[in-house]
Amino acid sequence: MEKLIREAVTRAAVAAGLPAERVMTESAKDNLTLPRPRVEVQMQPATYKRTGRKLGVTRTETRHITKRELYEVGQQVLLNVLAEDESWLSKFGFDFVMALPKGVNDERGNWVGIRVQKATPGKPPVKRVGEAEIVVFTRLNTLFLLTFTGRVTEDIEHDLVTDVTINPHWEK
């Protein structure tokens, strides 16, 4: 699911105006050598809930296929959007949320829902000497909490009886 999450986040970030190479994994600390603006993706532990419900049945001429959901998976992701310009950050935040899809299909064809839970703006306190503000580096960020909900499924296949031969010479 991590690859799917990175692709969805990268697509939305590019649609909002950020180059794809600026979407990266979380750095150990705020490194001044990394370019801004950028998005740092941090995966949280996934939660699994056993369900076992039946999702659907498909029947062909030779097979009977039952699709079952084994687990419901919830994956939370923290996105730290780091910028130097406050107006760019607010515009990007709005465009990013608008560009995120409602959900996507994973490689097995299962729907993975995407939801933005909250966005927390971060701005360090202003450094002052008397009445004057000292601005050396502007470090602005917004921390987005996204939830991806998917499922682990299995297909149970049964062969159907396709050919029946009745023996007409059956004796008593």
PDB file of C-alpha atoms in Angstrom, residues 1-161:
ATOM      1  CA  MET A   1       0.000   0.000   0.000  1.00  0.00           C
ATOM      2  CA  GLU A   2       2.975   2.302   0.512  1.00  0.00           C
ATOM      3  CA  LYS A   3       3.651   2.502  -3.229  1.00  0.00           C
ATOM      4  CA  LEU A   4      -0.012   3.330  -3.921  1.00  0.00           C
ATOM      5  CA  ILE A   5       0.046   6.085  -1.266  1.00  0.00           C
ATOM      6  CA  ARG A   6       3.226   7.637  -2.653  1.00  0.00           C
ATOM      7  CA  GLU A   7       1.784   7.621  -6.189  1.00  0.00           C
ATOM      8  CA  ALA A   8      -1.497   9.250  -5.079  1.00  0.00           C
ATOM      9  CA  VAL A   9       0.302  11.920  -3.018  1.00  0.00           C
ATOM     10  CA  THR A  10       2.816  12.634  -5.794  1.00  0.00           C
ATOM     11  CA  ARG A  11       0.060  12.975  -8.416  1.00  0.00           C
ATOM     12  CA  ALA A  12      -1.877  15.414  -6.218  1.00  0.00           C
ATOM     13  CA  ALA A  13       1.270  17.424  -5.385  1.00  0.00           C
ATOM     14  CA  VAL A  14       2.230  17.705  -9.070  1.00  0.00           C
ATOM     15  CA  ALA A  15      -1.328  18.793  -9.923  1.00  0.00           C
ATOM     16  CA  ALA A  16      -1.044  21.466  -7.205  1.00  0.00           C
ATOM     17  CA  GLY A  17       2.183  22.823  -8.710  1.00  0.00           C
ATOM     18  CA  LEU A  18       5.045  21.000  -6.970  1.00  0.00           C
ATOM     19  CA  PRO A  19       7.690  19.083  -8.982  1.00  0.00           C
ATOM     20  CA  ALA A  20       7.547  15.300  -8.483  1.00  0.00           C
ATOM     21  CA  GLU A  21      11.117  15.095  -7.157  1.00  0.00           C
ATOM     22  CA  ARG A  22      10.136  17.362  -4.249  1.00  0.00           C
ATOM     23  CA  VAL A  23       7.894  14.639  -2.764  1.00  0.00           C
ATOM     24  CA  MET A  24      10.187  12.641  -0.490  1.00  0.00           C
ATOM     25  CA  THR A  25      10.307  10.571   2.654  1.00  0.00           C
ATOM     26  CA  GLU A  26      10.666  12.262   6.015  1.00  0.00           C
ATOM     27  CA  SER A  27      14.087  13.710   6.841  1.00  0.00           C
ATOM     28  CA  ALA A  28      15.597  13.277  10.307  1.00  0.00           C
ATOM     29  CA  LYS A  29      15.338  17.022  10.970  1.00  0.00           C
ATOM     30  CA  ASP A  30      14.671  20.175   9.010  1.00  0.00           C
ATOM     31  CA  ASN A  31      17.663  20.105   6.692  1.00  0.00           C
ATOM     32  CA  LEU A  32      18.497  23.489   5.153  1.00  0.00           C
ATOM     33  CA  THR A  33      20.245  21.833   2.201  1.00  0.00           C
ATOM     34  CA  LEU A  34      16.992  20.213   0.995  1.00  0.00           C
ATOM     35  CA  PRO A  35      15.084  22.486  -1.386  1.00  0.00           C
ATOM     36  CA  ARG A  36      11.861  24.177  -0.368  1.00  0.00           C
ATOM     37  CA  PRO A  37       8.989  23.912  -1.061  1.00  0.00           C
ATOM     38  CA  ARG A  38       8.762  20.173  -0.533  1.00  0.00           C
ATOM     39  CA  VAL A  39       6.451  17.488   0.837  1.00  0.00           C
ATOM     40  CA  GLU A  40       7.745  14.919   3.318  1.00  0.00           C
ATOM     41  CA  VAL A  41       5.712  11.708   3.595  1.00  0.00           C
ATOM     42  CA  GLN A  42       5.687   9.812   6.889  1.00  0.00           C
ATOM     43  CA  MET A  43       3.830   6.503   7.151  1.00  0.00           C
ATOM     44  CA  GLN A  44       2.119   5.690  10.444  1.00  0.00           C
ATOM     45  CA  PRO A  45       1.422   2.126  11.653  1.00  0.00           C
ATOM     46  CA  ALA A  46      -1.428   0.463   9.754  1.00  0.00           C
ATOM     47  CA  THR A  47      -4.451  -0.941  11.582  1.00  0.00           C
ATOM     48  CA  TYR A  48      -6.093  -4.221  10.542  1.00  0.00           C
ATOM     49  CA  LYS A  49      -9.609  -5.285  11.472  1.00  0.00           C
ATOM     50  CA  ARG A  50     -10.746  -8.857  10.730  1.00  0.00           C
ATOM     51  CA  THR A  51     -14.079  -8.833   8.897  1.00  0.00           C
ATOM     52  CA  GLY A  52     -14.591 -11.933   6.716  1.00  0.00           C
ATOM     53  CA  ARG A  53     -17.572 -10.505   4.852  1.00  0.00           C
ATOM     54  CA  LYS A  54     -18.578 -11.567   1.361  1.00  0.00           C
ATOM     55  CA  LEU A  55     -18.108  -8.867  -1.250  1.00  0.00           C
ATOM     56  CA  GLY A  56     -19.411 -10.502  -4.386  1.00  0.00           C
ATOM     57  CA  VAL A  57     -20.004 -13.602  -6.451  1.00  0.00           C
ATOM     58  CA  THR A  58     -19.078 -14.126 -10.095  1.00  0.00           C
ATOM     59  CA  ARG A  59     -20.233 -17.098 -12.070  1.00  0.00           C
ATOM     60  CA  THR A  60     -19.011 -18.149 -15.483  1.00  0.00           C
ATOM     61  CA  GLU A  61     -19.821 -21.303 -17.414  1.00  0.00           C
ATOM     62  CA  THR A  62     -17.038 -23.249 -15.732  1.00  0.00           C
ATOM     63  CA  ARG A  63     -16.237 -21.436 -12.482  1.00  0.00           C
ATOM     64  CA  HIS A  64     -17.905 -19.980  -9.402  1.00  0.00           C
ATOM     65  CA  ILE A  65     -15.798 -17.206  -7.781  1.00  0.00           C
ATOM     66  CA  THR A  66     -16.577 -15.719  -4.371  1.00  0.00           C
ATOM     67  CA  LYS A  67     -14.675 -12.605  -3.307  1.00  0.00           C
ATOM     68  CA  ARG A  68     -14.237 -12.249   0.475  1.00  0.00           C
ATOM     69  CA  GLU A  69     -12.819  -9.405   2.502  1.00  0.00           C
ATOM     70  CA  LEU A  70     -10.396 -10.794   5.075  1.00  0.00           C
ATOM     71  CA  TYR A  71      -9.267  -7.532   6.672  1.00  0.00           C
ATOM     72  CA  GLU A  72     -10.193  -3.886   6.572  1.00  0.00           C
ATOM     73  CA  VAL A  73      -6.974  -1.829   6.554  1.00  0.00           C
ATOM     74  CA  GLY A  74      -6.577   1.730   7.786  1.00  0.00           C
ATOM     75  CA  GLN A  75      -3.308   3.521   6.994  1.00  0.00           C
ATOM     76  CA  GLN A  76      -2.650   6.997   8.341  1.00  0.00           C
ATOM     77  CA  VAL A  77      -0.070   9.193   6.628  1.00  0.00           C
ATOM     78  CA  LEU A  78       1.457  12.441   7.830  1.00  0.00           C
ATOM     79  CA  LEU A  79       2.401  14.906   5.090  1.00  0.00           C
ATOM     80  CA  ASN A  80       4.621  17.773   6.107  1.00  0.00           C
ATOM     81  CA  VAL A  81       4.482  20.535   3.494  1.00  0.00           C
ATOM     82  CA  LEU A  82       7.507  22.789   4.014  1.00  0.00           C
ATOM     83  CA  ALA A  83       7.690  26.202   2.345  1.00  0.00           C
ATOM     84  CA  GLU A  84       9.248  29.632   2.610  1.00  0.00           C
ATOM     85  CA  ASP A  85       6.309  31.685   1.354  1.00  0.00           C
ATOM     86  CA  GLU A  86       3.050  31.854   3.307  1.00  0.00           C
ATOM     87  CA  SER A  87       0.873  32.712   0.306  1.00  0.00           C
ATOM     88  CA  TRP A  88       2.357  29.799  -1.715  1.00  0.00           C
ATOM     89  CA  LEU A  89       1.773  27.431   1.199  1.00  0.00           C
ATOM     90  CA  SER A  90      -1.897  28.377   1.613  1.00  0.00           C
ATOM     91  CA  LYS A  91      -2.534  28.158  -2.156  1.00  0.00           C
ATOM     92  CA  PHE A  92      -0.712  24.820  -2.400  1.00  0.00           C
ATOM     93  CA  GLY A  93      -2.635  23.408   0.577  1.00  0.00           C
ATOM     94  CA  PHE A  94      -5.970  24.239  -1.032  1.00  0.00           C
ATOM     95  CA  ASP A  95      -4.932  22.978  -4.491  1.00  0.00           C
ATOM     96  CA  PHE A  96      -3.428  19.799  -3.007  1.00  0.00           C
ATOM     97  CA  VAL A  97      -6.629  18.887  -1.172  1.00  0.00           C
ATOM     98  CA  MET A  98      -8.678  19.616  -4.296  1.00  0.00           C
ATOM     99  CA  ALA A  99      -6.358  17.409  -6.412  1.00  0.00           C
ATOM    100  CA  LEU A 100      -6.517  14.406  -4.076  1.00  0.00           C
ATOM    101  CA  PRO A 101      -8.905  11.814  -5.484  1.00  0.00           C
ATOM    102  CA  LYS A 102     -11.733  10.348  -3.427  1.00  0.00           C
ATOM    103  CA  GLY A 103     -10.025   7.000  -3.836  1.00  0.00           C
ATOM    104  CA  VAL A 104      -8.067   4.748  -6.187  1.00  0.00           C
ATOM    105  CA  ASN A 105      -7.955   1.062  -7.064  1.00  0.00           C
ATOM    106  CA  ASP A 106      -4.996  -1.005  -5.883  1.00  0.00           C
ATOM    107  CA  GLU A 107      -3.224  -3.644  -8.003  1.00  0.00           C
ATOM    108  CA  ARG A 108      -5.839  -6.291  -7.059  1.00  0.00           C
ATOM    109  CA  GLY A 109      -8.737  -4.059  -8.077  1.00  0.00           C
ATOM    110  CA  ASN A 110      -9.819  -3.197  -4.513  1.00  0.00           C
ATOM    111  CA  TRP A 111     -11.005   0.334  -3.769  1.00  0.00           C
ATOM    112  CA  VAL A 112      -8.780   2.385  -1.442  1.00  0.00           C
ATOM    113  CA  GLY A 113     -10.536   5.441  -0.042  1.00  0.00           C
ATOM    114  CA  ILE A 114      -8.576   8.643   0.613  1.00  0.00           C
ATOM    115  CA  ARG A 115      -9.640  11.185   3.221  1.00  0.00           C
ATOM    116  CA  VAL A 116      -7.922  14.290   4.578  1.00  0.00           C
ATOM    117  CA  GLN A 117      -8.519  14.267   8.337  1.00  0.00           C
ATOM    118  CA  LYS A 118      -6.907  17.563   9.360  1.00  0.00           C
ATOM    119  CA  ALA A 119      -4.330  20.175   8.436  1.00  0.00           C
ATOM    120  CA  THR A 120      -2.269  21.848  11.139  1.00  0.00           C
ATOM    121  CA  PRO A 121      -0.368  25.002  10.161  1.00  0.00           C
ATOM    122  CA  GLY A 122       2.983  25.485  11.858  1.00  0.00           C
ATOM    123  CA  LYS A 123       4.872  28.730  12.212  1.00  0.00           C
ATOM    124  CA  PRO A 124       7.701  29.335  14.674  1.00  0.00           C
ATOM    125  CA  PRO A 125       7.349  32.224  17.119  1.00  0.00           C
ATOM    126  CA  VAL A 126       8.643  35.589  15.936  1.00  0.00           C
ATOM    127  CA  LYS A 127      12.126  36.496  17.172  1.00  0.00           C
ATOM    128  CA  ARG A 128      12.264  40.058  18.441  1.00  0.00           C
ATOM    129  CA  VAL A 129      14.905  42.459  19.583  1.00  0.00           C
ATOM    130  CA  GLY A 130      12.965  45.260  21.185  1.00  0.00           C
ATOM    131  CA  GLU A 131      10.259  46.190  18.709  1.00  0.00           C
ATOM    132  CA  ALA A 132      12.047  44.881  15.608  1.00  0.00           C
ATOM    133  CA  GLU A 133      11.468  41.411  14.157  1.00  0.00           C
ATOM    134  CA  ILE A 134      14.475  39.347  13.139  1.00  0.00           C
ATOM    135  CA  VAL A 135      13.736  37.186  10.100  1.00  0.00           C
ATOM    136  CA  VAL A 136      16.664  35.055   8.959  1.00  0.00           C
ATOM    137  CA  PHE A 137      15.006  31.992   7.417  1.00  0.00           C
ATOM    138  CA  THR A 138      11.270  31.724   7.081  1.00  0.00           C
ATOM    139  CA  ARG A 139      10.224  28.199   8.055  1.00  0.00           C
ATOM    140  CA  LEU A 140       6.591  27.560   7.392  1.00  0.00           C
ATOM    141  CA  ASN A 141       4.865  24.225   7.231  1.00  0.00           C
ATOM    142  CA  THR A 142       1.469  22.588   7.212  1.00  0.00           C
ATOM    143  CA  LEU A 143       1.040  19.097   8.576  1.00  0.00           C
ATOM    144  CA  PHE A 144      -1.699  17.092   6.818  1.00  0.00           C
ATOM    145  CA  LEU A 145      -3.122  13.893   8.293  1.00  0.00           C
ATOM    146  CA  LEU A 146      -4.494  11.602   5.576  1.00  0.00           C
ATOM    147  CA  THR A 147      -6.268   8.277   6.041  1.00  0.00           C
ATOM    148  CA  PHE A 148      -6.208   5.565   3.389  1.00  0.00           C
ATOM    149  CA  THR A 149      -8.748   2.776   3.916  1.00  0.00           C
ATOM    150  CA  GLY A 150      -8.439  -0.390   1.897  1.00  0.00           C
ATOM    151  CA  ARG A 151      -8.966  -4.105   2.250  1.00  0.00           C
ATOM    152  CA  VAL A 152      -7.227  -7.437   2.012  1.00  0.00           C
ATOM    153  CA  THR A 153      -9.305  -9.828  -0.084  1.00  0.00           C
ATOM    154  CA  GLU A 154      -9.196 -13.366  -1.357  1.00  0.00           C
ATOM    155  CA  ASP A 155     -10.930 -15.054  -4.267  1.00  0.00           C
ATOM    156  CA  ILE A 156     -12.359 -18.506  -3.580  1.00  0.00           C
ATOM    157  CA  GLU A 157     -12.813 -20.405  -6.835  1.00  0.00           C
ATOM    158  CA  HIS A 158     -14.831 -23.557  -7.392  1.00  0.00           C
ATOM    159  CA  ASP A 159     -15.022 -25.538 -10.604  1.00  0.00           C
ATOM    160  CA  LEU A 160     -18.541 -26.218 -11.780  1.00  0.00           C
ATOM    161  CA  VAL A 161     -19.721 -29.502 -13.242  1.00  0.00           C
TER     162      VAL A 161
END
